[in-house]
Structures are given as C-alpha cells and as structure tokens.
PDB file of C-alpha atoms in Angstrom:
ATOM      1  CA  UNK P   4       8.830   8.884  17.899  1.00 95.00           C
ATOM      2  CA  UNK P   5       8.435   7.385  14.426  1.00 96.00           C
ATOM      3  CA  UNK P   6       7.757   3.682  13.912  1.00 97.00           C
ATOM      4  CA  UNK P   7       7.999   1.682  10.677  1.00 97.00           C
ATOM      5  CA  UNK P   8       5.590  -1.269  10.791  1.00 98.00           C
ATOM      6  CA  UNK P   9       5.021  -3.997   8.218  1.00 98.00           C
ATOM      7  CA  UNK P  10       1.233  -4.234   8.244  1.00 98.00           C
ATOM      8  CA  UNK P  11       0.082  -7.747   7.435  1.00 97.00           C
ATOM      9  CA  UNK P  12      -2.766  -8.535   5.038  1.00 97.00           C
ATOM     10  CA  UNK P  13      -6.229  -8.239   6.628  1.00 96.00           C
ATOM     11  CA  UNK P  14      -5.221  -6.021   9.553  1.00 96.00           C
ATOM     12  CA  UNK P  15      -6.956  -2.691  10.253  1.00 95.00           C
ATOM     13  CA  UNK P  16      -4.840   0.488  10.545  1.00 94.00           C
ATOM     14  CA  UNK P  17      -6.380   1.273  13.912  1.00 93.00           C
ATOM     15  CA  UNK P  18      -6.193  -0.114  17.421  1.00 94.00           C
ATOM     16  CA  UNK P  19      -9.867  -1.044  17.889  1.00 93.00           C
ATOM     17  CA  UNK P  20     -12.603  -2.548  15.757  1.00 92.00           C
ATOM     18  CA  UNK P  21     -16.287  -2.430  16.575  1.00 91.00           C
ATOM     19  CA  UNK P  22     -17.413  -4.719  13.749  1.00 90.00           C
ATOM     20  CA  UNK P  23     -18.761  -8.202  14.448  1.00 90.00           C
ATOM     21  CA  UNK P  24     -16.889 -10.416  14.305  1.00 91.00           C
ATOM     22  CA  UNK P  25     -13.972  -8.125  15.192  1.00 88.00           C
ATOM     23  CA  UNK P  26     -11.075  -7.968  12.740  1.00 93.00           C
ATOM     24  CA  UNK P  27      -7.355  -7.962  13.531  1.00 95.00           C
ATOM     25  CA  UNK P  28      -6.043  -4.505  14.518  1.00 96.00           C
ATOM     26  CA  UNK P  29      -2.730  -2.832  15.338  1.00 97.00           C
ATOM     27  CA  UNK P  30      -3.349  -3.640  19.020  1.00 95.00           C
ATOM     28  CA  UNK P  31      -2.075  -7.178  18.514  1.00 94.00           C
ATOM     29  CA  UNK P  32       1.510  -6.284  17.562  1.00 97.00           C
ATOM     30  CA  UNK P  33       3.112  -4.860  20.727  1.00 96.00           C
ATOM     31  CA  UNK P  34       3.494  -1.347  19.357  1.00 97.00           C
ATOM     32  CA  UNK P  35       4.490   1.444  21.767  1.00 95.00           C
ATOM     33  CA  UNK P  36       1.701   3.254  23.609  1.00 92.00           C
ATOM     34  CA  UNK P  37       0.290   6.506  22.254  1.00 94.00           C
ATOM     35  CA  UNK P  38       1.331   6.077  18.606  1.00 96.00           C
ATOM     36  CA  UNK P  39      -1.145   6.413  15.765  1.00 94.00           C
ATOM     37  CA  UNK P  40      -1.021   5.616  12.076  1.00 94.00           C
ATOM     38  CA  UNK P  41       0.257   8.452   9.894  1.00 91.00           C
ATOM     39  CA  UNK P  42      -2.046   7.794   6.960  1.00 87.00           C
ATOM     40  CA  UNK P  43      -3.850   4.641   6.034  1.00 89.00           C
ATOM     41  CA  UNK P  44      -3.192   1.348   4.360  1.00 94.00           C
ATOM     42  CA  UNK P  45      -6.266  -0.619   3.321  1.00 94.00           C
ATOM     43  CA  UNK P  46      -7.325  -3.699   5.271  1.00 95.00           C
ATOM     44  CA  UNK P  47      -6.491  -5.865   2.242  1.00 95.00           C
ATOM     45  CA  UNK P  48      -3.142  -4.167   1.518  1.00 97.00           C
ATOM     46  CA  UNK P  49       0.214  -4.931   3.103  1.00 97.00           C
ATOM     47  CA  UNK P  50       3.509  -3.278   3.820  1.00 98.00           C
ATOM     48  CA  UNK P  51       4.914  -0.089   5.281  1.00 98.00           C
ATOM     49  CA  UNK P  52       2.762   1.797   7.746  1.00 97.00           C
ATOM     50  CA  UNK P  53       4.287   4.702   9.660  1.00 96.00           C
ATOM     51  CA  UNK P  54       3.099   5.391  13.198  1.00 96.00           C
ATOM     52  CA  UNK P  55       3.960   8.361  15.379  1.00 95.00           C
ATOM     53  CA  UNK P  56       3.074  10.138  18.599  1.00 95.00           C
ATOM     54  CA  UNK P  57       3.810  13.513  16.953  1.00 91.00           C
ATOM     55  CA  UNK P  58       0.796  15.191  15.314  1.00 88.00           C
ATOM     56  CA  UNK P  59       2.813  17.709  13.288  1.00 89.00           C
ATOM     57  CA  UNK P  60       5.040  14.926  11.932  1.00 87.00           C
ATOM     58  CA  UNK P  61       1.974  12.886  10.989  1.00 88.00           C
ATOM     59  CA  UNK P  62       0.630  15.949   9.171  1.00 86.00           C
ATOM     60  CA  UNK P  63       3.889  16.446   7.220  1.00 85.00           C
ATOM     61  CA  UNK P  64       3.911  12.780   6.236  1.00 85.00           C
ATOM     62  CA  UNK P  65       0.316  12.656   5.046  1.00 83.00           C
ATOM     63  CA  UNK P  66      -0.878  16.109   3.947  1.00 79.00           C
ATOM     64  CA  UNK P  67      -1.215  16.120   0.124  1.00 74.00           C
ATOM     65  CA  UNK P  68       0.408  19.566  -0.112  1.00 77.00           C
ATOM     66  CA  UNK P  69       3.703  17.987   1.032  1.00 76.00           C
ATOM     67  CA  UNK P  70       3.479  15.465  -1.830  1.00 77.00           C
ATOM     68  CA  UNK P  71       5.364  12.679  -0.066  1.00 87.00           C
ATOM     69  CA  UNK P  72       5.965   9.940  -2.661  1.00 94.00           C
ATOM     70  CA  UNK P  73       4.544   6.540  -1.783  1.00 95.00           C
ATOM     71  CA  UNK P  74       5.812   3.518  -3.705  1.00 97.00           C
ATOM     72  CA  UNK P  75       3.795   0.332  -4.013  1.00 98.00           C
ATOM     73  CA  UNK P  76       4.613  -3.072  -5.460  1.00 98.00           C
ATOM     74  CA  UNK P  77       1.467  -4.107  -7.262  1.00 98.00           C
ATOM     75  CA  UNK P  78       0.663  -7.518  -8.654  1.00 97.00           C
ATOM     76  CA  UNK P  79      -1.875  -7.026 -11.422  1.00 97.00           C
ATOM     77  CA  UNK P  80      -3.930  -9.424 -13.469  1.00 96.00           C
ATOM     78  CA  UNK P  81      -3.442  -9.212 -17.223  1.00 95.00           C
ATOM     79  CA  UNK P  82      -0.733  -8.137 -19.627  1.00 95.00           C
ATOM     80  CA  UNK P  83       0.876  -4.828 -18.641  1.00 97.00           C
ATOM     81  CA  UNK P  84       1.296  -3.366 -22.114  1.00 97.00           C
ATOM     82  CA  UNK P  85       3.238  -0.162 -22.703  1.00 97.00           C
ATOM     83  CA  UNK P  86      -0.056   1.637 -23.516  1.00 97.00           C
ATOM     84  CA  UNK P  87      -1.518   0.689 -20.122  1.00 98.00           C
ATOM     85  CA  UNK P  88       1.671   1.672 -18.298  1.00 98.00           C
ATOM     86  CA  UNK P  89       1.770   5.006 -20.142  1.00 98.00           C
ATOM     87  CA  UNK P  90      -1.854   5.695 -19.200  1.00 97.00           C
ATOM     88  CA  UNK P  91      -0.898   5.273 -15.529  1.00 98.00           C
ATOM     89  CA  UNK P  92       2.136   7.527 -16.037  1.00 98.00           C
ATOM     90  CA  UNK P  93      -0.039  10.207 -17.624  1.00 97.00           C
ATOM     91  CA  UNK P  94      -2.708  10.034 -14.906  1.00 96.00           C
ATOM     92  CA  UNK P  95      -6.073   8.341 -15.268  1.00 96.00           C
ATOM     93  CA  UNK P  96      -9.631   9.537 -14.875  1.00 96.00           C
ATOM     94  CA  UNK P  97     -11.324   8.148 -11.758  1.00 96.00           C
ATOM     95  CA  UNK P  98     -14.878   8.775 -10.566  1.00 95.00           C
ATOM     96  CA  UNK P  99     -13.541  11.457  -8.173  1.00 94.00           C
ATOM     97  CA  UNK P 100     -11.458  13.199 -10.851  1.00 95.00           C
ATOM     98  CA  UNK P 101      -8.172  12.725 -12.673  1.00 96.00           C
ATOM     99  CA  UNK P 102      -5.116  11.453 -10.829  1.00 96.00           C
ATOM    100  CA  UNK P 103      -1.765  13.129 -10.951  1.00 94.00           C
ATOM    101  CA  UNK P 104       0.801  11.359 -13.123  1.00 95.00           C
ATOM    102  CA  UNK P 105       2.428   8.347 -11.471  1.00 97.00           C
ATOM    103  CA  UNK P 106       5.881   6.850 -11.828  1.00 98.00           C
ATOM    104  CA  UNK P 107       5.318   3.330 -13.099  1.00 98.00           C
ATOM    105  CA  UNK P 108       7.818   0.605 -13.841  1.00 98.00           C
ATOM    106  CA  UNK P 109       7.172  -2.942 -15.006  1.00 98.00           C
ATOM    107  CA  UNK P 110       9.229  -5.217 -12.754  1.00 98.00           C
ATOM    108  CA  UNK P 111      11.144  -8.002 -14.520  1.00 95.00           C
ATOM    109  CA  UNK P 112      10.671 -10.318 -11.545  1.00 95.00           C
ATOM    110  CA  UNK P 113       8.373 -10.329  -8.551  1.00 94.00           C
ATOM    111  CA  UNK P 114       9.780  -8.532  -5.497  1.00 96.00           C
ATOM    112  CA  UNK P 115      11.209 -10.827  -2.810  1.00 94.00           C
ATOM    113  CA  UNK P 116       8.178 -10.914  -0.519  1.00 96.00           C
ATOM    114  CA  UNK P 117       6.821 -13.145   2.207  1.00 95.00           C
ATOM    115  CA  UNK P 118       4.038 -15.610   1.462  1.00 93.00           C
ATOM    116  CA  UNK P 119       0.612 -14.081   1.897  1.00 91.00           C
ATOM    117  CA  UNK P 120      -2.021 -15.854   3.974  1.00 85.00           C
ATOM    118  CA  UNK P 121      -4.343 -16.546   2.265  1.00 85.00           C
ATOM    119  CA  UNK P 122      -2.337 -16.696  -0.960  1.00 86.00           C
ATOM    120  CA  UNK P 123      -3.292 -14.695  -4.042  1.00 88.00           C
ATOM    121  CA  UNK P 124      -5.387 -16.807  -6.391  1.00 81.00           C
ATOM    122  CA  UNK P 125      -3.399 -18.298  -9.237  1.00 78.00           C
ATOM    123  CA  UNK P 126      -4.906 -18.972 -12.654  1.00 79.00           C
ATOM    124  CA  UNK P 127      -2.812 -20.723 -15.303  1.00 80.00           C
ATOM    125  CA  UNK P 128      -4.756 -19.135 -18.159  1.00 82.00           C
ATOM    126  CA  UNK P 129      -4.556 -15.521 -16.959  1.00 86.00           C
ATOM    127  CA  UNK P 130      -1.167 -13.771 -16.958  1.00 93.00           C
ATOM    128  CA  UNK P 131      -0.107 -11.408 -14.215  1.00 95.00           C
ATOM    129  CA  UNK P 132       2.647  -8.853 -13.761  1.00 96.00           C
ATOM    130  CA  UNK P 133       4.344  -6.846 -11.020  1.00 98.00           C
ATOM    131  CA  UNK P 134       4.560  -3.057 -11.179  1.00 98.00           C
ATOM    132  CA  UNK P 135       6.308  -0.481  -9.025  1.00 98.00           C
ATOM    133  CA  UNK P 136       3.890   2.455  -8.781  1.00 98.00           C
ATOM    134  CA  UNK P 137       4.796   5.740  -7.082  1.00 97.00           C
ATOM    135  CA  UNK P 138       2.102   8.316  -6.357  1.00 96.00           C
ATOM    136  CA  UNK P 139       2.074  11.596  -4.441  1.00 93.00           C
ATOM    137  CA  UNK P 140      -1.646  11.637  -3.728  1.00 90.00           C
ATOM    138  CA  UNK P 141      -3.417   9.439  -1.228  1.00 81.00           C
ATOM    139  CA  UNK P 142      -7.008   8.942  -2.287  1.00 87.00           C
ATOM    140  CA  UNK P 143      -9.048   6.037  -1.004  1.00 88.00           C
ATOM    141  CA  UNK P 144      -7.887   2.820  -2.718  1.00 93.00           C
ATOM    142  CA  UNK P 145      -6.213   4.978  -5.354  1.00 95.00           C
ATOM    143  CA  UNK P 146      -3.655   2.523  -6.757  1.00 97.00           C
ATOM    144  CA  UNK P 147      -6.247  -0.244  -7.005  1.00 97.00           C
ATOM    145  CA  UNK P 148      -8.657   2.081  -8.790  1.00 97.00           C
ATOM    146  CA  UNK P 149      -5.915   3.344 -11.137  1.00 98.00           C
ATOM    147  CA  UNK P 150      -4.827  -0.129 -12.237  1.00 98.00           C
ATOM    148  CA  UNK P 151      -8.458  -1.209 -12.676  1.00 97.00           C
ATOM    149  CA  UNK P 152      -9.111   1.884 -14.826  1.00 97.00           C
ATOM    150  CA  UNK P 153      -6.496   0.703 -17.350  1.00 98.00           C
ATOM    151  CA  UNK P 154      -7.720  -2.915 -17.329  1.00 97.00           C
ATOM    152  CA  UNK P 155      -5.200  -4.350 -14.843  1.00 97.00           C
ATOM    153  CA  UNK P 156      -7.057  -5.354 -11.666  1.00 96.00           C
ATOM    154  CA  UNK P 157      -4.874  -5.475  -8.560  1.00 97.00           C
ATOM    155  CA  UNK P 158      -4.296  -8.892  -7.029  1.00 96.00           C
ATOM    156  CA  UNK P 159      -1.816  -7.866  -4.323  1.00 97.00           C
ATOM    157  CA  UNK P 160      -0.651  -4.458  -3.113  1.00 98.00           C
ATOM    158  CA  UNK P 161       2.381  -3.882  -0.869  1.00 98.00           C
ATOM    159  CA  UNK P 162       3.568  -0.406   0.161  1.00 98.00           C
ATOM    160  CA  UNK P 163       7.369  -0.440  -0.117  1.00 98.00           C
ATOM    161  CA  UNK P 164       8.162   3.139   0.909  1.00 97.00           C
ATOM    162  CA  UNK P 165       6.698   6.426   2.055  1.00 94.00           C
ATOM    163  CA  UNK P 166       8.835   9.534   1.604  1.00 92.00           C
ATOM    164  CA  UNK P 167      12.393   8.646   2.674  1.00 93.00           C
ATOM    165  CA  UNK P 168      11.226   5.672   4.770  1.00 95.00           C
ATOM    166  CA  UNK P 169      11.378   2.153   3.326  1.00 97.00           C
ATOM    167  CA  UNK P 170      10.014  -1.199   4.447  1.00 97.00           C
ATOM    168  CA  UNK P 171      13.459  -2.786   4.312  1.00 94.00           C
ATOM    169  CA  UNK P 172      13.740  -6.283   5.792  1.00 94.00           C
ATOM    170  CA  UNK P 173      10.741  -5.997   8.139  1.00 97.00           C
ATOM    171  CA  UNK P 174       8.549  -9.076   8.018  1.00 97.00           C
ATOM    172  CA  UNK P 175       4.748  -8.902   8.453  1.00 97.00           C
ATOM    173  CA  UNK P 176       3.896  -7.837  12.004  1.00 97.00           C
ATOM    174  CA  UNK P 177       7.419  -6.585  12.760  1.00 97.00           C
ATOM    175  CA  UNK P 178       8.248  -2.957  13.560  1.00 98.00           C
ATOM    176  CA  UNK P 179      11.268  -0.789  14.260  1.00 97.00           C
ATOM    177  CA  UNK P 180      11.784   2.712  15.583  1.00 96.00           C
ATOM    178  CA  UNK P 181      13.211   5.099  13.002  1.00 93.00           C
TER     179      UNK P 181
END
C-alpha cells in the first residue's frame, strides 16, 4: 500500500509525540493502520508525504542511491537574482559538505496553494519570490539551508512531488491511496 498525504504545517511525520505539550501528529488524520512515513518532511514544512506498509518500497523511495527527485515550492525572502539561482543550480557548500546541483526555477506567480495557518509574515518593505527547487538528496532541512546559504531565507516550503508521485489536488490533511 502507498498513500499520498498532504501534511499540514506544524504536524510531525510520526504517529506519536512525547514532547510537552504534545504536538499534532499523523495519528489525527485517519490514515490506514500499519503505514509509516517513507522519508521525512519537517514539522514546519507542508505538502506531499508518502506513507507505506512496505519496507522495501520505503527504502526505494528514500535511499539516496536511488536518487528520487523531490520538488519543493519555496517562498523565499529577498530578490532571487540569477546569480543566487545559479549558485543553487551549481550546488552550495553547507556545514555538512557541498550539495549536489539542484534544478531551480523562478516561478512567475505563486503556486495555487491553500492558506497557511498561521500565515507567513508579510513585510511591505522586503520582497519575496517563489522558486521550484528539485533535489535528489535528502539531508536534514536541506532546501532551507541551501536557500539561506545564497541569502534567500525560506519563508514557506511545500513539497510538490517525490519521484513520480505528485501532491495533485490534495488539501492539507487529506490523503489518497496510490
């Protein structure tokens, strides 16, 4: 079984949370029994999360040697100049080593997304931009660290696809079997 789930903002990619106060988890969304997240999506990120009950499928989806592309829509703070975009395309140096090159596209308009709760802060004096960023690695908070490294801090991050699987029309908290 493979499930596509639109993980809302501020939800953990696990079914339990031992922190106090407890945070929202996958347990609150009526997902089938015995499925587990294939990979991670940060607590403060949104979008496509794949869940499965098949360990070998989870491995194929997440093992870096399989280089499954993951595409994110990223709202960044600042002006996304061609130099900054090219630096992301070339790969940037992070504290845990250089990243592989990324596919990066400046989006002309923001993707058609749901409202986030709470909303992203808006500042009239600071421009922002939307990027489509595709990576084949999966380091901890990698896209956020990459955009910060080129001077474009991430304001909002939504995973749009993972391998051949796309978010599609799923709204936050909704899921479908693939």
